[in-house]
């Protein structure tokens, strides 16, 4: 009986550890994503208006482009 209880206790502890680990992994991923958005935003802000026009965006779209790197702000 104690062996079964011990195994159940270990299973609960492992599940709890996975949840904590999952929380920190999500937090770390969010932190890295935020840093990448800031890096892209800074790089785009450093471009001239002409350079921005060459890549098909405007100064007003910089925040959108930095946050949605996988989509085209023009909807193409």
MMTF fields as JSON, N, C-alpha, C and O atoms, coordinates in Angstrom:
{
  "mmtfVersion": "1.0.0",
  "mmtfProducer": "UNKNOWN",
  "numBonds": 303,
  "numAtoms": 304,
  "numGroups": 76,
  "numChains": 1,
  "numModels": 1,
  "chainsPerModel": [1],
  "groupsPerChain": [76],
  "chainIdList": ["A"],
  "bondAtomList": [4, 2, 8, 6, 12, 10, 16, 14, 20, 18, 24, 22, 28, 26, 32, 30, 36, 34, 40, 38, 44, 42, 48, 46, 52, 50, 56, 54, 60, 58, 64, 62, 68, 66, 72, 70, 76, 74, 80, 78, 84, 82, 88, 86, 92, 90, 96, 94, 100, 98, 104, 102, 108, 106, 112, 110, 116, 114, 120, 118, 124, 122, 128, 126, 132, 130, 136, 134, 140, 138, 144, 142, 148, 146, 152, 150, 156, 154, 160, 158, 164, 162, 168, 166, 172, 170, 176, 174, 180, 178, 184, 182, 188, 186, 192, 190, 196, 194, 200, 198, 204, 202, 208, 206, 212, 210, 216, 214, 220, 218, 224, 222, 228, 226, 232, 230, 236, 234, 240, 238, 244, 242, 248, 246, 252, 250, 256, 254, 260, 258, 264, 262, 268, 266, 272, 270, 276, 274, 280, 278, 284, 282, 288, 286, 292, 290, 296, 294, 300, 298],
  "bondOrderList": [1, 1, 1, 1, 1, 1, 1, 1, 1, 1, 1, 1, 1, 1, 1, 1, 1, 1, 1, 1, 1, 1, 1, 1, 1, 1, 1, 1, 1, 1, 1, 1, 1, 1, 1, 1, 1, 1, 1, 1, 1, 1, 1, 1, 1, 1, 1, 1, 1, 1, 1, 1, 1, 1, 1, 1, 1, 1, 1, 1, 1, 1, 1, 1, 1, 1, 1, 1, 1, 1, 1, 1, 1, 1, 1],
  "groupList": [{"groupName": "UNK", "atomNameList": ["N", "CA", "C", "O"], "elementList": ["N", "C", "C", "O"], "formalChargeList": [0, 0, 0, 0], "bondAtomList": [1, 0, 2, 1, 3, 2], "bondOrderList": [1, 1, 2], "singleLetterCode": "X", "chemCompType": "L-PEPTIDE LINKING"}],
  "groupTypeList": [0, 0, 0, 0, 0, 0, 0, 0, 0, 0, 0, 0, 0, 0, 0, 0, 0, 0, 0, 0, 0, 0, 0, 0, 0, 0, 0, 0, 0, 0, 0, 0, 0, 0, 0, 0, 0, 0, 0, 0, 0, 0, 0, 0, 0, 0, 0, 0, 0, 0, 0, 0, 0, 0, 0, 0, 0, 0, 0, 0, 0, 0, 0, 0, 0, 0, 0, 0, 0, 0, 0, 0, 0, 0, 0, 0],
  "groupIdList": [1, 2, 3, 4, 5, 6, 7, 8, 9, 10, 11, 12, 13, 14, 15, 16, 17, 18, 19, 20, 21, 22, 23, 24, 25, 26, 27, 28, 29, 30, 31, 32, 33, 34, 35, 36, 37, 38, 39, 40, 41, 42, 43, 44, 45, 46, 47, 48, 49, 50, 51, 52, 53, 54, 55, 56, 57, 58, 59, 60, 61, 62, 63, 64, 65, 66, 67, 68, 69, 70, 71, 72, 73, 74, 75, 76],
  "secStructList": [7, 2, 2, 2, 2, 2, 2, 2, 2, 2, 2, 2, 2, 2, 2, 2, 2, 2, 2, 2, 2, 2, 2, 2, 2, 2, 2, 2, 2, 2, 2, 2, 2, 2, 2, 2, 2, 2, 2, 2, 2, 2, 2, 2, 2, 6, 1, 7, 2, 2, 2, 2, 2, 2, 6, 6, 7, 7, 4, 4, 4, 2, 2, 2, 2, 2, 2, 7, 6, 6, 1, 7, 6, 6, 7, 7],
  "xCoordList": [0.826, 0.0, 0.87, 0.573, 1.912, 2.76, 3.501, 3.807, 3.794, 4.462, 3.551, 4.012, 2.295, 1.341, 1.2, 1.195, 1.087, 0.968, 2.223, 2.135, 3.386, 4.645, 4.733, 5.18, 4.314, 4.348, 3.382, 3.692, 2.221, 1.248, 1.802, 1.645, 2.439, 3.043, 4.114, 4.218, 4.921, 5.965, 5.339, 5.836, 4.254, 3.574, 3.01, 3.078, 2.453, 1.914, 3.034, 2.888, 4.16, 5.285, 5.845, 6.198, 5.928, 6.434, 5.501, 5.971, 4.194, 3.233, 3.372, 3.305, 3.564, 3.74, 5.021, 5.034, 6.082, 7.355, 7.217, 7.785, 6.463, 6.248, 5.478, 5.778, 4.485, 3.715, 4.604, 4.534, 5.434, 6.336, 7.323, 7.587, 7.865, 8.808, 8.133, 8.725, 6.904, 6.158, 5.921, 6.032, 5.596, 5.385, 6.65, 6.584, 7.803, 9.047, 9.439, 9.995, 9.159, 9.444, 8.599, 9.106, 7.314, 6.451, 6.922, 6.939, 7.302, 7.796, 9.064, 9.197, 9.997, 11.262, 11.006, 11.608, 10.115, 9.782, 9.17, 9.485, 8.301, 7.68, 8.731, 8.688, 9.663, 10.736, 11.603, 11.938, 11.965, 12.773, 12.018, 12.6, 10.726, 9.904, 9.839, 9.924, 9.692, 9.642, 10.963, 10.975, 12.072, 13.385, 13.573, 14.145, 13.091, 13.201, 12.355, 12.796, 11.139, 10.29, 10.973, 10.946, 11.587, 12.274, 13.457, 13.722, 14.166, 15.317, 14.859, 15.468, 13.793, 13.265, 12.747, 13.005, 12.019, 11.48, 12.609, 12.515, 13.67, 14.809, 15.479, 15.827, 15.661, 16.295, 15.446, 15.984, 14.132, 13.257, 13.214, 13.165, 13.232, 13.211, 14.489, 14.483, 15.584, 16.858, 16.917, 17.808, 15.978, 15.963, 15.365, 14.553, 15.783, 15.208, 13.837, 13.49, 13.064, 11.756, 11.882, 11.045, 12.907, 13.13, 13.43, 12.918, 14.259, 14.57, 13.325, 13.119, 12.509, 11.263, 10.349, 9.707, 10.3, 9.467, 9.989, 9.201, 11.306, 11.899, 11.473, 11.307, 11.296, 10.884, 9.369, 8.842, 8.672, 7.225, 6.468, 5.39, 7.015, 6.309, 6.487, 7.265, 5.775, 5.883, 6.231, 6.214, 6.543, 6.871, 5.702, 5.901, 4.495, 3.313, 3.064, 2.308, 3.686, 3.491, 4.592, 4.553, 5.563, 6.703, 6.267, 6.725, 5.403, 4.964, 4.25, 4.456, 3.41, 2.695, 3.664, 3.548, 4.612, 5.58, 6.431, 6.706, 6.848, 7.674, 6.898, 7.471, 5.611, 4.804, 4.311, 4.045, 4.182, 3.646, 4.62, 4.309, 5.775, 6.814, 6.428, 6.988, 5.495, 5.118, 4.057, 3.735, 3.496, 2.421, 2.833, 3.647, 2.262, 2.526, 1.535, 0.329, 1.998, 1.076, 0.138, -0.9, 0.481, -0.355, -1.409, -2.285, -1.352, -2.328, -2.084, -2.987, -0.883, -0.565, -0.242, 0.056],
  "yCoordList": [-1.19, 0.0, 1.254, 2.201, 1.283, 2.468, 2.665, 3.799, 1.572, 1.69, 2.391, 3.241, 2.055, 2.695, 4.17, 5.032, 4.451, 5.844, 6.617, 7.753, 6.013, 6.676, 6.977, 8.057, 6.043, 6.256, 7.364, 8.168, 7.416, 8.463, 9.823, 10.807, 9.87, 11.127, 11.619, 12.819, 10.697, 11.083, 11.594, 12.545, 10.959, 11.404, 12.803, 13.611, 13.092, 14.433, 15.463, 16.577, 15.074, 15.996, 16.265, 17.402, 15.241, 15.413, 16.32, 17.164, 16.159, 17.011, 18.457, 19.377, 18.653, 20.007, 20.631, 21.806, 19.853, 20.341, 20.709, 21.707, 19.912, 20.219, 21.523, 22.312, 21.752, 22.994, 24.204, 25.208, 24.104, 25.219, 25.428, 26.563, 24.344, 24.43, 25.024, 25.85, 24.609, 25.138, 26.641, 27.399, 27.064, 28.489, 29.274, 30.303, 28.809, 29.528, 29.498, 30.472, 28.402, 28.352, 29.359, 30.036, 29.473, 30.462, 31.882, 32.739, 32.129, 33.446, 33.784, 34.892, 32.832, 33.051, 33.317, 34.22, 32.534, 32.734, 34.112, 34.773, 34.543, 35.869, 36.965, 37.964, 36.778, 37.759, 37.857, 38.957, 36.712, 36.725, 37.364, 38.107, 37.078, 37.672, 39.199, 39.93, 39.664, 41.113, 41.776, 42.842, 41.14, 41.7, 41.752, 42.707, 40.725, 40.711, 41.82, 42.485, 42.025, 43.123, 44.464, 45.317, 44.662, 45.924, 46.119, 47.231, 45.025, 45.113, 45.498, 46.355, 44.869, 45.182, 46.609, 47.333, 47.024, 48.384, 49.407, 50.406, 49.172, 50.093, 50.163, 51.246, 48.999, 48.975, 49.73, 50.471, 49.551, 50.254, 51.754, 52.553, 52.138, 53.572, 54.267, 55.469, 53.52, 54.106, 54.334, 55.036, 53.75, 53.931, 55.29, 55.848, 55.797, 57.052, 56.757, 55.6, 57.813, 57.635, 57.002, 56.194, 57.367, 56.795, 55.298, 54.51, 54.911, 53.486, 52.697, 51.569, 53.29, 52.631, 52.459, 51.421, 53.485, 53.403, 52.308, 51.616, 52.148, 51.102, 49.708, 48.819, 49.504, 48.175, 48.056, 47.022, 49.132, 49.061, 49.31, 48.75, 50.14, 50.466, 51.944, 52.636, 52.414, 53.814, 53.865, 52.849, 55.047, 55.214, 54.828, 54.31, 55.087, 54.757, 53.263, 52.835, 52.465, 51.021, 50.27, 49.042, 50.982, 50.33, 49.439, 48.301, 49.922, 49.101, 47.842, 46.76, 47.988, 46.831, 45.82, 44.618, 46.307, 45.419, 44.703, 43.511, 45.415, 44.798, 43.735, 42.724, 43.954, 43.006, 41.845, 40.768, 42.035, 41.007, 40.78, 41.07, 40.272, 40.111, 39.139, 39.203, 38.248, 37.251, 37.708, 36.978, 38.896, 39.368, 40.669, 41.433, 40.893, 42.103, 43.189, 42.947, 44.38, 45.418, 45.905, 46.496, 45.672, 46.102, 45.056, 45.321, 43.886, 42.841, 42.063, 41.394, 42.142, 41.437, 39.989, 39.207],
  "zCoordList": [0.0, 0.0, 0.0, -0.728, 0.78, 0.82, -0.493, -0.863, -1.209, -2.503, -3.504, -4.265, -3.516, -4.418, -4.06, -4.939, -2.776, -2.35, -2.732, -3.198, -2.538, -2.876, -4.357, -4.744, -5.19, -6.637, -7.036, -7.916, -6.403, -6.693, -6.288, -7.011, -5.147, -4.685, -5.631, -5.883, -6.165, -7.123, -8.421, -9.025, -8.842, -10.056, -9.901, -10.828, -8.734, -8.484, -8.443, -8.944, -7.837, -7.757, -9.162, -9.475, -9.997, -11.356, -12.157, -12.921, -11.995, -12.701, -12.25, -13.066, -10.958, -10.429, -10.981, -11.347, -11.04, -11.571, -13.037, -13.48, -13.803, -15.216, -15.385, -16.281, -14.526, -14.626, -14.35, -15.059, -13.321, -12.993, -14.128, -14.524, -14.647, -15.757, -16.988, -17.683, -17.259, -18.397, -18.239, -19.203, -17.02, -16.755, -17.066, -17.739, -16.589, -16.821, -18.296, -18.805, -18.982, -20.423, -21.179, -22.073, -20.84, -21.499, -21.187, -22.07, -19.94, -19.537, -20.316, -20.836, -20.4, -21.103, -22.592, -23.172, -23.208, -24.613, -24.848, -25.837, -23.944, -24.065, -23.931, -24.649, -23.019, -22.832, -24.084, -24.525, -24.656, -25.88, -27.037, -27.828, -27.138, -28.203, -28.049, -29.036, -26.826, -26.586, -26.969, -27.586, -26.599, -26.941, -28.454, -28.979, -29.153, -30.615, -31.233, -32.171, -30.714, -31.215, -31.006, -31.893, -29.841, -29.567, -30.511, -30.968, -30.798, -31.692, -33.103, -33.742, -33.583, -34.918, -34.958, -35.92, -33.929, -33.879, -33.913, -34.627, -33.153, -33.128, -34.494, -34.965, -35.132, -36.449, -37.469, -38.292, -37.426, -38.374, -38.097, -39.033, -36.845, -36.506, -36.954, -37.217, -37.044, -37.475, -38.987, -39.468, -39.744, -41.192, -41.554, -40.817, -42.692, -43.181, -43.795, -44.031, -44.051, -44.668, -46.055, -46.458, -46.757, -48.093, -48.005, -48.801, -47.038, -46.866, -46.453, -46.903, -45.606, -45.22, -46.429, -46.595, -47.266, -48.472, -49.4, -50.045, -49.473, -50.31, -49.859, -50.694, -48.572, -48.098, -47.998, -47.588, -48.379, -48.479, -47.192, -46.987, -46.324, -45.086, -44.776, -45.433, -43.79, -43.377, -41.897, -41.203, -41.435, -40.027, -39.115, -38.016, -39.586, -38.793, -38.669, -37.797, -39.524, -39.5, -38.76, -38.681, -38.222, -37.581, -36.423, -36.324, -35.556, -34.424, -34.898, -34.349, -35.921, -36.454, -37.06, -36.818, -37.841, -38.49, -37.449, -37.588, -36.411, -35.375, -34.603, -34.199, -34.397, -33.634, -34.484, -33.95, -35.787, -36.692, -37.831, -38.986, -37.516, -38.528, -39.633, -40.727, -39.375, -40.37, -41.334, -42.271, -41.146, -42.026, -42.7, -42.181, -43.847, -44.606, -44.186, -44.228, -43.783, -43.327, -44.424, -44.126, -45.671, -46.783, -47.119, -47.942, -46.514, -46.772, -48.047, -48.549, -48.573, -49.825, -49.503, -50.406]
}
